[in-house]
PDB file of C-alpha atoms in Angstrom:
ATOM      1  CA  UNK A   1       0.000   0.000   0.000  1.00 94.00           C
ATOM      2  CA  UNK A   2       1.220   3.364  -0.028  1.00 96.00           C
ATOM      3  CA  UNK A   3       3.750   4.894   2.831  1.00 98.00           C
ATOM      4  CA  UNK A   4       4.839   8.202   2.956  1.00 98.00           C
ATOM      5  CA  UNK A   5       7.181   8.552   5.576  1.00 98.00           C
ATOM      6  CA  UNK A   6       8.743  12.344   6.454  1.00 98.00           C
ATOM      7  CA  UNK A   7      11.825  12.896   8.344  1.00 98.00           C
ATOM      8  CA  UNK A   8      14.107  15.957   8.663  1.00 98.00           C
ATOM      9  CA  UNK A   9      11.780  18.188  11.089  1.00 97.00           C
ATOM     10  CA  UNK A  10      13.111  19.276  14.644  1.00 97.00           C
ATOM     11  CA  UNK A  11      13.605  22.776  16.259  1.00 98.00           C
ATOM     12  CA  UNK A  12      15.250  25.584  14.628  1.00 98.00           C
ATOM     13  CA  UNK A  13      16.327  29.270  15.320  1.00 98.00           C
ATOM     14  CA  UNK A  14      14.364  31.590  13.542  1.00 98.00           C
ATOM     15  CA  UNK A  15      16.071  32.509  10.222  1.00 98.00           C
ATOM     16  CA  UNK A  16      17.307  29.305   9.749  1.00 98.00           C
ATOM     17  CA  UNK A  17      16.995  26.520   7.246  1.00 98.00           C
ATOM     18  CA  UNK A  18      15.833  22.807   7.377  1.00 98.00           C
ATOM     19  CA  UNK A  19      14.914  20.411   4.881  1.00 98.00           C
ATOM     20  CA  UNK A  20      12.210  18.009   5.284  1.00 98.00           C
ATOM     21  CA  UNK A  21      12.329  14.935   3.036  1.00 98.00           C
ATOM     22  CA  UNK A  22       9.964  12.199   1.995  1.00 98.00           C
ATOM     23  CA  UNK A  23       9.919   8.828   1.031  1.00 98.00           C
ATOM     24  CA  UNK A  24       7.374   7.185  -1.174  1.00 98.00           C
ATOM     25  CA  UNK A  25       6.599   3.489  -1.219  1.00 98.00           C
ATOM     26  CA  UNK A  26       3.774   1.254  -2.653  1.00 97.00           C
ATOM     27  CA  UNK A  27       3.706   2.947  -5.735  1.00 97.00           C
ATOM     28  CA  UNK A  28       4.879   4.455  -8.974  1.00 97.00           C
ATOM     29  CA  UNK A  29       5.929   7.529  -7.783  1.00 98.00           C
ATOM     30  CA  UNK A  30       7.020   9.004 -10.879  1.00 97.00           C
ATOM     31  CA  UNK A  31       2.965   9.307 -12.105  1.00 97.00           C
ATOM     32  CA  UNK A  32       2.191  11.242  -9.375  1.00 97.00           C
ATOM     33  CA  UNK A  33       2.367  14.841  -8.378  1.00 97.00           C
ATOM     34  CA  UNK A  34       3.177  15.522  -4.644  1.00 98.00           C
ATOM     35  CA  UNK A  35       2.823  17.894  -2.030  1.00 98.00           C
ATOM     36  CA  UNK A  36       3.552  19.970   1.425  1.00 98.00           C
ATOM     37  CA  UNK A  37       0.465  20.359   3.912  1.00 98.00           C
ATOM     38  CA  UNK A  38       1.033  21.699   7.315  1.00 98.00           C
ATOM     39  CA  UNK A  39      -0.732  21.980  10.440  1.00 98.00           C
ATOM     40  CA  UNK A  40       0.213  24.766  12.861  1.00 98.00           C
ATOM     41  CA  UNK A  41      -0.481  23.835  16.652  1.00 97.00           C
ATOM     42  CA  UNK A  42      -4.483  22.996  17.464  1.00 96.00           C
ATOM     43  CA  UNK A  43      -5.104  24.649  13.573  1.00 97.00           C
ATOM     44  CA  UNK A  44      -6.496  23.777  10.691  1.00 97.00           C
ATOM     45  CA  UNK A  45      -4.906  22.439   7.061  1.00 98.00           C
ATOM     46  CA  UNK A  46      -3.176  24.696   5.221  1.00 98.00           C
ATOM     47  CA  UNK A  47      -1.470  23.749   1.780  1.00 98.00           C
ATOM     48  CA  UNK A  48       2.116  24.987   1.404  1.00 98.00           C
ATOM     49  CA  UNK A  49       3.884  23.228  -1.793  1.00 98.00           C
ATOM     50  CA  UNK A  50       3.469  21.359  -5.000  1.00 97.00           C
ATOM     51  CA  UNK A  51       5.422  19.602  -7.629  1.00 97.00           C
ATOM     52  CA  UNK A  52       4.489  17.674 -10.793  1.00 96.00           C
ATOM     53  CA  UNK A  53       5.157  14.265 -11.568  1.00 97.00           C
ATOM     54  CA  UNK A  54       7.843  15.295 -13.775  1.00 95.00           C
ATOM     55  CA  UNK A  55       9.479  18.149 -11.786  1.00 95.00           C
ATOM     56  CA  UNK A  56       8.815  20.341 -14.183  1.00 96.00           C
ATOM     57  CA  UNK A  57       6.374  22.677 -12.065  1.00 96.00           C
ATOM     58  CA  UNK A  58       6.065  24.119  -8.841  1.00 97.00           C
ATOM     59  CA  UNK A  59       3.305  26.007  -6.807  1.00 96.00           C
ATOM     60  CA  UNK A  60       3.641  27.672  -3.221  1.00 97.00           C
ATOM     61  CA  UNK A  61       1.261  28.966  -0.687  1.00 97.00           C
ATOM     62  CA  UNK A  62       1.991  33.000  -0.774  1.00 97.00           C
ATOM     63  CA  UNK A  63       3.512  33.425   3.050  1.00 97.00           C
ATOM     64  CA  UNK A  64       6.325  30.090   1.064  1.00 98.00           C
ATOM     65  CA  UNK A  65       7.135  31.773  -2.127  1.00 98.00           C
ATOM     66  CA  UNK A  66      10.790  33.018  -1.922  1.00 97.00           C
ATOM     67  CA  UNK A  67      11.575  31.017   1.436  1.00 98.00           C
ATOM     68  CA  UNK A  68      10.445  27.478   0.119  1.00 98.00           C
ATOM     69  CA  UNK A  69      11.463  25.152  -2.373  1.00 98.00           C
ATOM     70  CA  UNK A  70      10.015  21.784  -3.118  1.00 98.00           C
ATOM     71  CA  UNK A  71      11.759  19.145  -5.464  1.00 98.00           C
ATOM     72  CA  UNK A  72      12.042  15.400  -5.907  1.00 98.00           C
ATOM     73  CA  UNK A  73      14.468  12.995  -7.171  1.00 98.00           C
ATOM     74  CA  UNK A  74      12.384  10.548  -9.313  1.00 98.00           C
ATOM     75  CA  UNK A  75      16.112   7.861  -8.845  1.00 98.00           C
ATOM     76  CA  UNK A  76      14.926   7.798  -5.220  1.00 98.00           C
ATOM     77  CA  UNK A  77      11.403   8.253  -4.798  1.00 98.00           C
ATOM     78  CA  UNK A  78      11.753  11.120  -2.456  1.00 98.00           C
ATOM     79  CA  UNK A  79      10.387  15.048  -2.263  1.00 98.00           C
ATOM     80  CA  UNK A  80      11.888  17.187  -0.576  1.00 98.00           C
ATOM     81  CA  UNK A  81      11.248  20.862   1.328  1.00 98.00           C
ATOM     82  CA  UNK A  82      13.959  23.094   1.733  1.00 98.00           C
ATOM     83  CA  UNK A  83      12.682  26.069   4.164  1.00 98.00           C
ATOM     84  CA  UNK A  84      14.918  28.882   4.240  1.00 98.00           C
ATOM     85  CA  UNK A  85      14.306  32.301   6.650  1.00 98.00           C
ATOM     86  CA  UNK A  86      12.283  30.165   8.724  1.00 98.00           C
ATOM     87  CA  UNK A  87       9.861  32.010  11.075  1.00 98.00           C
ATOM     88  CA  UNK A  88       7.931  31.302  14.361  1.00 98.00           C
ATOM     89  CA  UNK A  89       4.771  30.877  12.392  1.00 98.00           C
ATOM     90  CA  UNK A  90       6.228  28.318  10.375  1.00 98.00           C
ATOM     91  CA  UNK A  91       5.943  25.982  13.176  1.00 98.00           C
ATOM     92  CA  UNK A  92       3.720  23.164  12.128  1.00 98.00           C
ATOM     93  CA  UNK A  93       3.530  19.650  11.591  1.00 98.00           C
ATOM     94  CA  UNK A  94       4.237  18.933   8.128  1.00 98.00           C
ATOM     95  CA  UNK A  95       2.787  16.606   6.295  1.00 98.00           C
ATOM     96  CA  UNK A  96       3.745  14.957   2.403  1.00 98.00           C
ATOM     97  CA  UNK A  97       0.674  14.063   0.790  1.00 98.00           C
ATOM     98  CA  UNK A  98       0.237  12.429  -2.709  1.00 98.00           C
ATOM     99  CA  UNK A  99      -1.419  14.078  -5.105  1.00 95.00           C
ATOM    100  CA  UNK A 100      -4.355  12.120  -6.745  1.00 91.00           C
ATOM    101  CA  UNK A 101      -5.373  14.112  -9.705  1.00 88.00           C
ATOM    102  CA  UNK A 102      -5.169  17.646 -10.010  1.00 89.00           C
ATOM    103  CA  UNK A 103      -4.681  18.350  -6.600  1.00 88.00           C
ATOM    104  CA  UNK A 104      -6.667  15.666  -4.880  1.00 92.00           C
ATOM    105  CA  UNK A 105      -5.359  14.443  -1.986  1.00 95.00           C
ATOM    106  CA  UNK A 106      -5.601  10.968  -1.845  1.00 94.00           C
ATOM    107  CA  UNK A 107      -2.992   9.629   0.811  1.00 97.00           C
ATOM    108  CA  UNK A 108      -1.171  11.210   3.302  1.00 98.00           C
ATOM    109  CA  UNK A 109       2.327  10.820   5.509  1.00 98.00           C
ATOM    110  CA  UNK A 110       2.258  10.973   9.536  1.00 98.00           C
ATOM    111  CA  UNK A 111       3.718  14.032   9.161  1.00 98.00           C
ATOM    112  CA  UNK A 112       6.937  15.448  11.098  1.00 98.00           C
ATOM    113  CA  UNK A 113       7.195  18.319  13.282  1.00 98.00           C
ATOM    114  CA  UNK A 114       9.331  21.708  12.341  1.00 98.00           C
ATOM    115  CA  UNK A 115       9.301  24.270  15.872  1.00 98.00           C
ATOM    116  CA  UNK A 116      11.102  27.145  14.930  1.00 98.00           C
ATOM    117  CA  UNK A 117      12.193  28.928  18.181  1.00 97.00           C
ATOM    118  CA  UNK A 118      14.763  30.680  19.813  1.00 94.00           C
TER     119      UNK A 118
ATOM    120  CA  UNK B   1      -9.032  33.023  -4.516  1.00 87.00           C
ATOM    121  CA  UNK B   2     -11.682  30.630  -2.692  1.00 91.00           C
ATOM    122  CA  UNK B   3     -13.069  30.740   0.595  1.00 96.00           C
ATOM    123  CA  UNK B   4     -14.224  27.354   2.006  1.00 97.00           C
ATOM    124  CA  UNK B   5     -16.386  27.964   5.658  1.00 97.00           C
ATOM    125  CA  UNK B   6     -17.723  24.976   7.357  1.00 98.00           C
ATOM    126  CA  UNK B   7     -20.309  24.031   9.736  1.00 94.00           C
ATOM    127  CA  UNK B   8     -21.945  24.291  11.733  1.00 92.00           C
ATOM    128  CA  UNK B   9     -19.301  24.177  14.822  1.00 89.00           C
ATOM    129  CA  UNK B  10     -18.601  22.049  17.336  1.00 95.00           C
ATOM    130  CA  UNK B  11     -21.130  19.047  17.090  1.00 95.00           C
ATOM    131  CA  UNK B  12     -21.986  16.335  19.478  1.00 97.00           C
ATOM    132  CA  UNK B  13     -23.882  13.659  18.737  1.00 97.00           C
ATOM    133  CA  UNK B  14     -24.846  10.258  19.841  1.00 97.00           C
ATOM    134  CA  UNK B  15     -24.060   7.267  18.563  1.00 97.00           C
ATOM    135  CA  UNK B  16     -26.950   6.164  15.481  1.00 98.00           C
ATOM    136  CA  UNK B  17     -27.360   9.461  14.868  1.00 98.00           C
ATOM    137  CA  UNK B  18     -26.919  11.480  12.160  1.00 98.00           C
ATOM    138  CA  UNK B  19     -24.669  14.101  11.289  1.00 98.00           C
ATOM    139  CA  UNK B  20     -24.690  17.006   8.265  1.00 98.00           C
ATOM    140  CA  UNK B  21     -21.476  18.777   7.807  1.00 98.00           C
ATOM    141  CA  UNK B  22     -21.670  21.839   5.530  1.00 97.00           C
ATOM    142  CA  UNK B  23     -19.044  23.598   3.605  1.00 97.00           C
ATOM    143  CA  UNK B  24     -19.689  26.518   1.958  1.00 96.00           C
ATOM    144  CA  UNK B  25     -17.488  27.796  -1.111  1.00 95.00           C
ATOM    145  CA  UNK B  26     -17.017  32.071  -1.989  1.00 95.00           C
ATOM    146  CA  UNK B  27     -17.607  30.875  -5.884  1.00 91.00           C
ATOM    147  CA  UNK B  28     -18.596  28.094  -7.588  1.00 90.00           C
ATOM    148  CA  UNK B  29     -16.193  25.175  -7.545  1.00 86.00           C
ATOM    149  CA  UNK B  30     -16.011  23.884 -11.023  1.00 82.00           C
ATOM    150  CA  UNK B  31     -16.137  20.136 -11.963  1.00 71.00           C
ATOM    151  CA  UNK B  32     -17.157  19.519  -8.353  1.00 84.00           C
ATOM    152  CA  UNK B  33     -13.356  19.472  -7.228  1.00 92.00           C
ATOM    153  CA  UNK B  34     -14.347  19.144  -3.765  1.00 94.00           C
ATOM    154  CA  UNK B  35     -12.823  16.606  -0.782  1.00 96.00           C
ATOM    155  CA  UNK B  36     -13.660  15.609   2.408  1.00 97.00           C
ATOM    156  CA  UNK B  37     -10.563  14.542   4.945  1.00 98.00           C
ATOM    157  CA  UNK B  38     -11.139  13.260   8.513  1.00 98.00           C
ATOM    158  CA  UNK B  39      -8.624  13.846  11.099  1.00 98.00           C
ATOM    159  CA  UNK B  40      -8.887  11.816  14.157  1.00 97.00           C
ATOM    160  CA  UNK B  41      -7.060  12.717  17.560  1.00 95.00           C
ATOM    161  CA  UNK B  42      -3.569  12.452  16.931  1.00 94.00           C
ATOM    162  CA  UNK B  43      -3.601  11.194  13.717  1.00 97.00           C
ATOM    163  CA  UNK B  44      -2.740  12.239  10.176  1.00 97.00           C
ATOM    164  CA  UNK B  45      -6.046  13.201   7.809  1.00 98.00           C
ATOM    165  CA  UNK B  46      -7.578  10.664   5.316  1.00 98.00           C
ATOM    166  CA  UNK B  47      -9.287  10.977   2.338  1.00 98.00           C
ATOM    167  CA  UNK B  48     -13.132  10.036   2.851  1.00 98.00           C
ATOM    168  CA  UNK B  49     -14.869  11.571  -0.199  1.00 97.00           C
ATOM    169  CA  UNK B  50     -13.888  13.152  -3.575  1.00 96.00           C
ATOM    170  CA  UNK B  51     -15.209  15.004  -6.681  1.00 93.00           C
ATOM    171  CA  UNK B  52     -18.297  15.918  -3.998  1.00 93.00           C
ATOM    172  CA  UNK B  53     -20.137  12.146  -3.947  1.00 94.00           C
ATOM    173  CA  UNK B  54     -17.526   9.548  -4.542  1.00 96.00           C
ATOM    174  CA  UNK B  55     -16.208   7.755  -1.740  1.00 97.00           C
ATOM    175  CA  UNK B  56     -12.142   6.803  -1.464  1.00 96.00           C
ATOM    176  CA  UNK B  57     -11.115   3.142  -1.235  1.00 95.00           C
ATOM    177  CA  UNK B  58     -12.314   1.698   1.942  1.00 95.00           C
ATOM    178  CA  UNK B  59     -14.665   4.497   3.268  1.00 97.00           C
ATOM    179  CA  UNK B  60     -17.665   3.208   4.431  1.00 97.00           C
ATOM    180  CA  UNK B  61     -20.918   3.612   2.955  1.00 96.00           C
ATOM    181  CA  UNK B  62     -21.831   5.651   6.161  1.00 98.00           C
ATOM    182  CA  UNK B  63     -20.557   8.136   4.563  1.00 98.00           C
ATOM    183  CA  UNK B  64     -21.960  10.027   1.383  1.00 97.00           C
ATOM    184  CA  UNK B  65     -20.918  13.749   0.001  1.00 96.00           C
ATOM    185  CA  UNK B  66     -23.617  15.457  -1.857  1.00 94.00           C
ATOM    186  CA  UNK B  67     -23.898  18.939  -3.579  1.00 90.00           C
ATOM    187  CA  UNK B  68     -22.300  20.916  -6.360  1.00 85.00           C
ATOM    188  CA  UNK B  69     -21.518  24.718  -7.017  1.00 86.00           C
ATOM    189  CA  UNK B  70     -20.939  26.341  -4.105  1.00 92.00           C
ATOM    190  CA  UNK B  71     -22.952  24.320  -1.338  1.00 93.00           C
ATOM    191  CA  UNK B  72     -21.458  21.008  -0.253  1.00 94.00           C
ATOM    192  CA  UNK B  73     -22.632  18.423   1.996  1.00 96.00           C
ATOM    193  CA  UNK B  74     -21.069  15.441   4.459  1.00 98.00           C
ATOM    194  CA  UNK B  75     -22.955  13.496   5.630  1.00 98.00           C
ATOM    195  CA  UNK B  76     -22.256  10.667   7.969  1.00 98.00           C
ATOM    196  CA  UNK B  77     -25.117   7.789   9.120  1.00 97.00           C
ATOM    197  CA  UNK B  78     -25.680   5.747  12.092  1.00 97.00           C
ATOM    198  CA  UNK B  79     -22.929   7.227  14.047  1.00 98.00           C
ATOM    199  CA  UNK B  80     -20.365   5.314  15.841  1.00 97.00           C
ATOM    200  CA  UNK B  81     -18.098   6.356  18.392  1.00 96.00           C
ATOM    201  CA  UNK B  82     -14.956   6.583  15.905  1.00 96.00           C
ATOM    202  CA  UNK B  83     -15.848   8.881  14.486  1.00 97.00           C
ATOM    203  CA  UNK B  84     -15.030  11.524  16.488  1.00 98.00           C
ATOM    204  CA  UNK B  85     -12.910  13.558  14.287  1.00 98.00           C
ATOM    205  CA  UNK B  86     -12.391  16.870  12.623  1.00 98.00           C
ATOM    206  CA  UNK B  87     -13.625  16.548   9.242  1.00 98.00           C
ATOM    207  CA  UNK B  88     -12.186  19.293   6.674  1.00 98.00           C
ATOM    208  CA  UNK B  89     -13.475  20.100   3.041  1.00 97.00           C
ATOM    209  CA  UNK B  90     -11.203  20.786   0.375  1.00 96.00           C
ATOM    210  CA  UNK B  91     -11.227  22.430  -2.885  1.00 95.00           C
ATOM    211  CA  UNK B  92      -8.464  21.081  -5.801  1.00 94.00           C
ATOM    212  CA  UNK B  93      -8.282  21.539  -9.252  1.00 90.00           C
ATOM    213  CA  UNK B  94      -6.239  24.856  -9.044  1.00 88.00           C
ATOM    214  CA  UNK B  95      -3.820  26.442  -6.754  1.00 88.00           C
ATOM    215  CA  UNK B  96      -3.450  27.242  -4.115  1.00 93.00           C
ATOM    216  CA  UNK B  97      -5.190  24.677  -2.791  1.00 95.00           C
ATOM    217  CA  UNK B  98      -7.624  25.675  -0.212  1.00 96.00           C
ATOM    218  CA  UNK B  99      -8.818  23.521   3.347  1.00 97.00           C
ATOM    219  CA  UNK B 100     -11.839  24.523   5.085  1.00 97.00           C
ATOM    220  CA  UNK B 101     -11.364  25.322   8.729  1.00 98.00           C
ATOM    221  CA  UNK B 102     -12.857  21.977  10.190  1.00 98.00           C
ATOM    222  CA  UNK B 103     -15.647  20.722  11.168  1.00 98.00           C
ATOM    223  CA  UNK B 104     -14.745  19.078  14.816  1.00 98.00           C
ATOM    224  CA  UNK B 105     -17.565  16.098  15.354  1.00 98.00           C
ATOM    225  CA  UNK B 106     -17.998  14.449  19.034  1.00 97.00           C
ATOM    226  CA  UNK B 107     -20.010  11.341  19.489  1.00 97.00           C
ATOM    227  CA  UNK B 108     -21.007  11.002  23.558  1.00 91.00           C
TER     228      UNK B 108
END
Protein backbone atom coordinates (compact mmCIF):
# COMPACT_ATOMS: atom_id res chain seq x y z
CA UNK A 1 0.00 0.00 0.00
CA UNK A 2 1.22 3.36 -0.03
CA UNK A 3 3.75 4.89 2.83
CA UNK A 4 4.84 8.20 2.96
CA UNK A 5 7.18 8.55 5.58
CA UNK A 6 8.74 12.34 6.45
CA UNK A 7 11.83 12.90 8.34
CA UNK A 8 14.11 15.96 8.66
CA UNK A 9 11.78 18.19 11.09
CA UNK A 10 13.11 19.28 14.64
CA UNK A 11 13.61 22.78 16.26
CA UNK A 12 15.25 25.58 14.63
CA UNK A 13 16.33 29.27 15.32
CA UNK A 14 14.36 31.59 13.54
CA UNK A 15 16.07 32.51 10.22
CA UNK A 16 17.31 29.31 9.75
CA UNK A 17 16.99 26.52 7.25
CA UNK A 18 15.83 22.81 7.38
CA UNK A 19 14.91 20.41 4.88
CA UNK A 20 12.21 18.01 5.28
CA UNK A 21 12.33 14.93 3.04
CA UNK A 22 9.96 12.20 1.99
CA UNK A 23 9.92 8.83 1.03
CA UNK A 24 7.37 7.19 -1.17
CA UNK A 25 6.60 3.49 -1.22
CA UNK A 26 3.77 1.25 -2.65
CA UNK A 27 3.71 2.95 -5.74
CA UNK A 28 4.88 4.45 -8.97
CA UNK A 29 5.93 7.53 -7.78
CA UNK A 30 7.02 9.00 -10.88
CA UNK A 31 2.97 9.31 -12.10
CA UNK A 32 2.19 11.24 -9.38
CA UNK A 33 2.37 14.84 -8.38
CA UNK A 34 3.18 15.52 -4.64
CA UNK A 35 2.82 17.89 -2.03
CA UNK A 36 3.55 19.97 1.42
CA UNK A 37 0.46 20.36 3.91
CA UNK A 38 1.03 21.70 7.31
CA UNK A 39 -0.73 21.98 10.44
CA UNK A 40 0.21 24.77 12.86
CA UNK A 41 -0.48 23.83 16.65
CA UNK A 42 -4.48 23.00 17.46
CA UNK A 43 -5.10 24.65 13.57
CA UNK A 44 -6.50 23.78 10.69
CA UNK A 45 -4.91 22.44 7.06
CA UNK A 46 -3.18 24.70 5.22
CA UNK A 47 -1.47 23.75 1.78
CA UNK A 48 2.12 24.99 1.40
CA UNK A 49 3.88 23.23 -1.79
CA UNK A 50 3.47 21.36 -5.00
CA UNK A 51 5.42 19.60 -7.63
CA UNK A 52 4.49 17.67 -10.79
CA UNK A 53 5.16 14.26 -11.57
CA UNK A 54 7.84 15.29 -13.78
CA UNK A 55 9.48 18.15 -11.79
CA UNK A 56 8.82 20.34 -14.18
CA UNK A 57 6.37 22.68 -12.07
CA UNK A 58 6.06 24.12 -8.84
CA UNK A 59 3.31 26.01 -6.81
CA UNK A 60 3.64 27.67 -3.22
CA UNK A 61 1.26 28.97 -0.69
CA UNK A 62 1.99 33.00 -0.77
CA UNK A 63 3.51 33.42 3.05
CA UNK A 64 6.33 30.09 1.06
CA UNK A 65 7.14 31.77 -2.13
CA UNK A 66 10.79 33.02 -1.92
CA UNK A 67 11.57 31.02 1.44
CA UNK A 68 10.44 27.48 0.12
CA UNK A 69 11.46 25.15 -2.37
CA UNK A 70 10.02 21.78 -3.12
CA UNK A 71 11.76 19.15 -5.46
CA UNK A 72 12.04 15.40 -5.91
CA UNK A 73 14.47 13.00 -7.17
CA UNK A 74 12.38 10.55 -9.31
CA UNK A 75 16.11 7.86 -8.84
CA UNK A 76 14.93 7.80 -5.22
CA UNK A 77 11.40 8.25 -4.80
CA UNK A 78 11.75 11.12 -2.46
CA UNK A 79 10.39 15.05 -2.26
CA UNK A 80 11.89 17.19 -0.58
CA UNK A 81 11.25 20.86 1.33
CA UNK A 82 13.96 23.09 1.73
CA UNK A 83 12.68 26.07 4.16
CA UNK A 84 14.92 28.88 4.24
CA UNK A 85 14.31 32.30 6.65
CA UNK A 86 12.28 30.17 8.72
CA UNK A 87 9.86 32.01 11.07
CA UNK A 88 7.93 31.30 14.36
CA UNK A 89 4.77 30.88 12.39
CA UNK A 90 6.23 28.32 10.38
CA UNK A 91 5.94 25.98 13.18
CA UNK A 92 3.72 23.16 12.13
CA UNK A 93 3.53 19.65 11.59
CA UNK A 94 4.24 18.93 8.13
CA UNK A 95 2.79 16.61 6.29
CA UNK A 96 3.75 14.96 2.40
CA UNK A 97 0.67 14.06 0.79
CA UNK A 98 0.24 12.43 -2.71
CA UNK A 99 -1.42 14.08 -5.11
CA UNK A 100 -4.35 12.12 -6.75
CA UNK A 101 -5.37 14.11 -9.71
CA UNK A 102 -5.17 17.65 -10.01
CA UNK A 103 -4.68 18.35 -6.60
CA UNK A 104 -6.67 15.67 -4.88
CA UNK A 105 -5.36 14.44 -1.99
CA UNK A 106 -5.60 10.97 -1.85
CA UNK A 107 -2.99 9.63 0.81
CA UNK A 108 -1.17 11.21 3.30
CA UNK A 109 2.33 10.82 5.51
CA UNK A 110 2.26 10.97 9.54
CA UNK A 111 3.72 14.03 9.16
CA UNK A 112 6.94 15.45 11.10
CA UNK A 113 7.20 18.32 13.28
CA UNK A 114 9.33 21.71 12.34
CA UNK A 115 9.30 24.27 15.87
CA UNK A 116 11.10 27.14 14.93
CA UNK A 117 12.19 28.93 18.18
CA UNK A 118 14.76 30.68 19.81
CA UNK B 1 -9.03 33.02 -4.52
CA UNK B 2 -11.68 30.63 -2.69
CA UNK B 3 -13.07 30.74 0.59
CA UNK B 4 -14.22 27.35 2.01
CA UNK B 5 -16.39 27.96 5.66
CA UNK B 6 -17.72 24.98 7.36
CA UNK B 7 -20.31 24.03 9.74
CA UNK B 8 -21.95 24.29 11.73
CA UNK B 9 -19.30 24.18 14.82
CA UNK B 10 -18.60 22.05 17.34
CA UNK B 11 -21.13 19.05 17.09
CA UNK B 12 -21.99 16.34 19.48
CA UNK B 13 -23.88 13.66 18.74
CA UNK B 14 -24.85 10.26 19.84
CA UNK B 15 -24.06 7.27 18.56
CA UNK B 16 -26.95 6.16 15.48
CA UNK B 17 -27.36 9.46 14.87
CA UNK B 18 -26.92 11.48 12.16
CA UNK B 19 -24.67 14.10 11.29
CA UNK B 20 -24.69 17.01 8.27
CA UNK B 21 -21.48 18.78 7.81
CA UNK B 22 -21.67 21.84 5.53
CA UNK B 23 -19.04 23.60 3.61
CA UNK B 24 -19.69 26.52 1.96
CA UNK B 25 -17.49 27.80 -1.11
CA UNK B 26 -17.02 32.07 -1.99
CA UNK B 27 -17.61 30.87 -5.88
CA UNK B 28 -18.60 28.09 -7.59
CA UNK B 29 -16.19 25.17 -7.55
CA UNK B 30 -16.01 23.88 -11.02
CA UNK B 31 -16.14 20.14 -11.96
CA UNK B 32 -17.16 19.52 -8.35
CA UNK B 33 -13.36 19.47 -7.23
CA UNK B 34 -14.35 19.14 -3.77
CA UNK B 35 -12.82 16.61 -0.78
CA UNK B 36 -13.66 15.61 2.41
CA UNK B 37 -10.56 14.54 4.95
CA UNK B 38 -11.14 13.26 8.51
CA UNK B 39 -8.62 13.85 11.10
CA UNK B 40 -8.89 11.82 14.16
CA UNK B 41 -7.06 12.72 17.56
CA UNK B 42 -3.57 12.45 16.93
CA UNK B 43 -3.60 11.19 13.72
CA UNK B 44 -2.74 12.24 10.18
CA UNK B 45 -6.05 13.20 7.81
CA UNK B 46 -7.58 10.66 5.32
CA UNK B 47 -9.29 10.98 2.34
CA UNK B 48 -13.13 10.04 2.85
CA UNK B 49 -14.87 11.57 -0.20
CA UNK B 50 -13.89 13.15 -3.58
CA UNK B 51 -15.21 15.00 -6.68
CA UNK B 52 -18.30 15.92 -4.00
CA UNK B 53 -20.14 12.15 -3.95
CA UNK B 54 -17.53 9.55 -4.54
CA UNK B 55 -16.21 7.75 -1.74
CA UNK B 56 -12.14 6.80 -1.46
CA UNK B 57 -11.12 3.14 -1.23
CA UNK B 58 -12.31 1.70 1.94
CA UNK B 59 -14.67 4.50 3.27
CA UNK B 60 -17.67 3.21 4.43
CA UNK B 61 -20.92 3.61 2.96
CA UNK B 62 -21.83 5.65 6.16
CA UNK B 63 -20.56 8.14 4.56
CA UNK B 64 -21.96 10.03 1.38
CA UNK B 65 -20.92 13.75 0.00
CA UNK B 66 -23.62 15.46 -1.86
CA UNK B 67 -23.90 18.94 -3.58
CA UNK B 68 -22.30 20.92 -6.36
CA UNK B 69 -21.52 24.72 -7.02
CA UNK B 70 -20.94 26.34 -4.10
CA UNK B 71 -22.95 24.32 -1.34
CA UNK B 72 -21.46 21.01 -0.25
CA UNK B 73 -22.63 18.42 2.00
CA UNK B 74 -21.07 15.44 4.46
CA UNK B 75 -22.96 13.50 5.63
CA UNK B 76 -22.26 10.67 7.97
CA UNK B 77 -25.12 7.79 9.12
CA UNK B 78 -25.68 5.75 12.09
CA UNK B 79 -22.93 7.23 14.05
CA UNK B 80 -20.36 5.31 15.84
CA UNK B 81 -18.10 6.36 18.39
CA UNK B 82 -14.96 6.58 15.90
CA UNK B 83 -15.85 8.88 14.49
CA UNK B 84 -15.03 11.52 16.49
CA UNK B 85 -12.91 13.56 14.29
CA UNK B 86 -12.39 16.87 12.62
CA UNK B 87 -13.63 16.55 9.24
CA UNK B 88 -12.19 19.29 6.67
CA UNK B 89 -13.48 20.10 3.04
CA UNK B 90 -11.20 20.79 0.38
CA UNK B 91 -11.23 22.43 -2.89
CA UNK B 92 -8.46 21.08 -5.80
CA UNK B 93 -8.28 21.54 -9.25
CA UNK B 94 -6.24 24.86 -9.04
CA UNK B 95 -3.82 26.44 -6.75
CA UNK B 96 -3.45 27.24 -4.11
CA UNK B 97 -5.19 24.68 -2.79
CA UNK B 98 -7.62 25.68 -0.21
CA UNK B 99 -8.82 23.52 3.35
CA UNK B 100 -11.84 24.52 5.09
CA UNK B 101 -11.36 25.32 8.73
CA UNK B 102 -12.86 21.98 10.19
CA UNK B 103 -15.65 20.72 11.17
CA UNK B 104 -14.75 19.08 14.82
CA UNK B 105 -17.57 16.10 15.35
CA UNK B 106 -18.00 14.45 19.03
CA UNK B 107 -20.01 11.34 19.49
CA UNK B 108 -21.01 11.00 23.56
Amino acid sequence: QVQLVESGGGVVQPGRSLRLSCAASGFTFSSYGMEWVRQAPGKGLEWVAAIWSDGSHESYEDSVKGRFTISRDNSKNTVYLQMNSLRAEDTAVYYCVRDGRAGLIDDWGRGTLVTVSS
Amino acid sequence: EIVLTQSPGPLSLSPGERATLSCRASQIISNTNLAWHQQKPGQAPRLLIYGASSRATGIPDRFSGSGSGSDLTLIISRLEPEDSAVYYCQQYGRTPIIFGQGTRLEIK
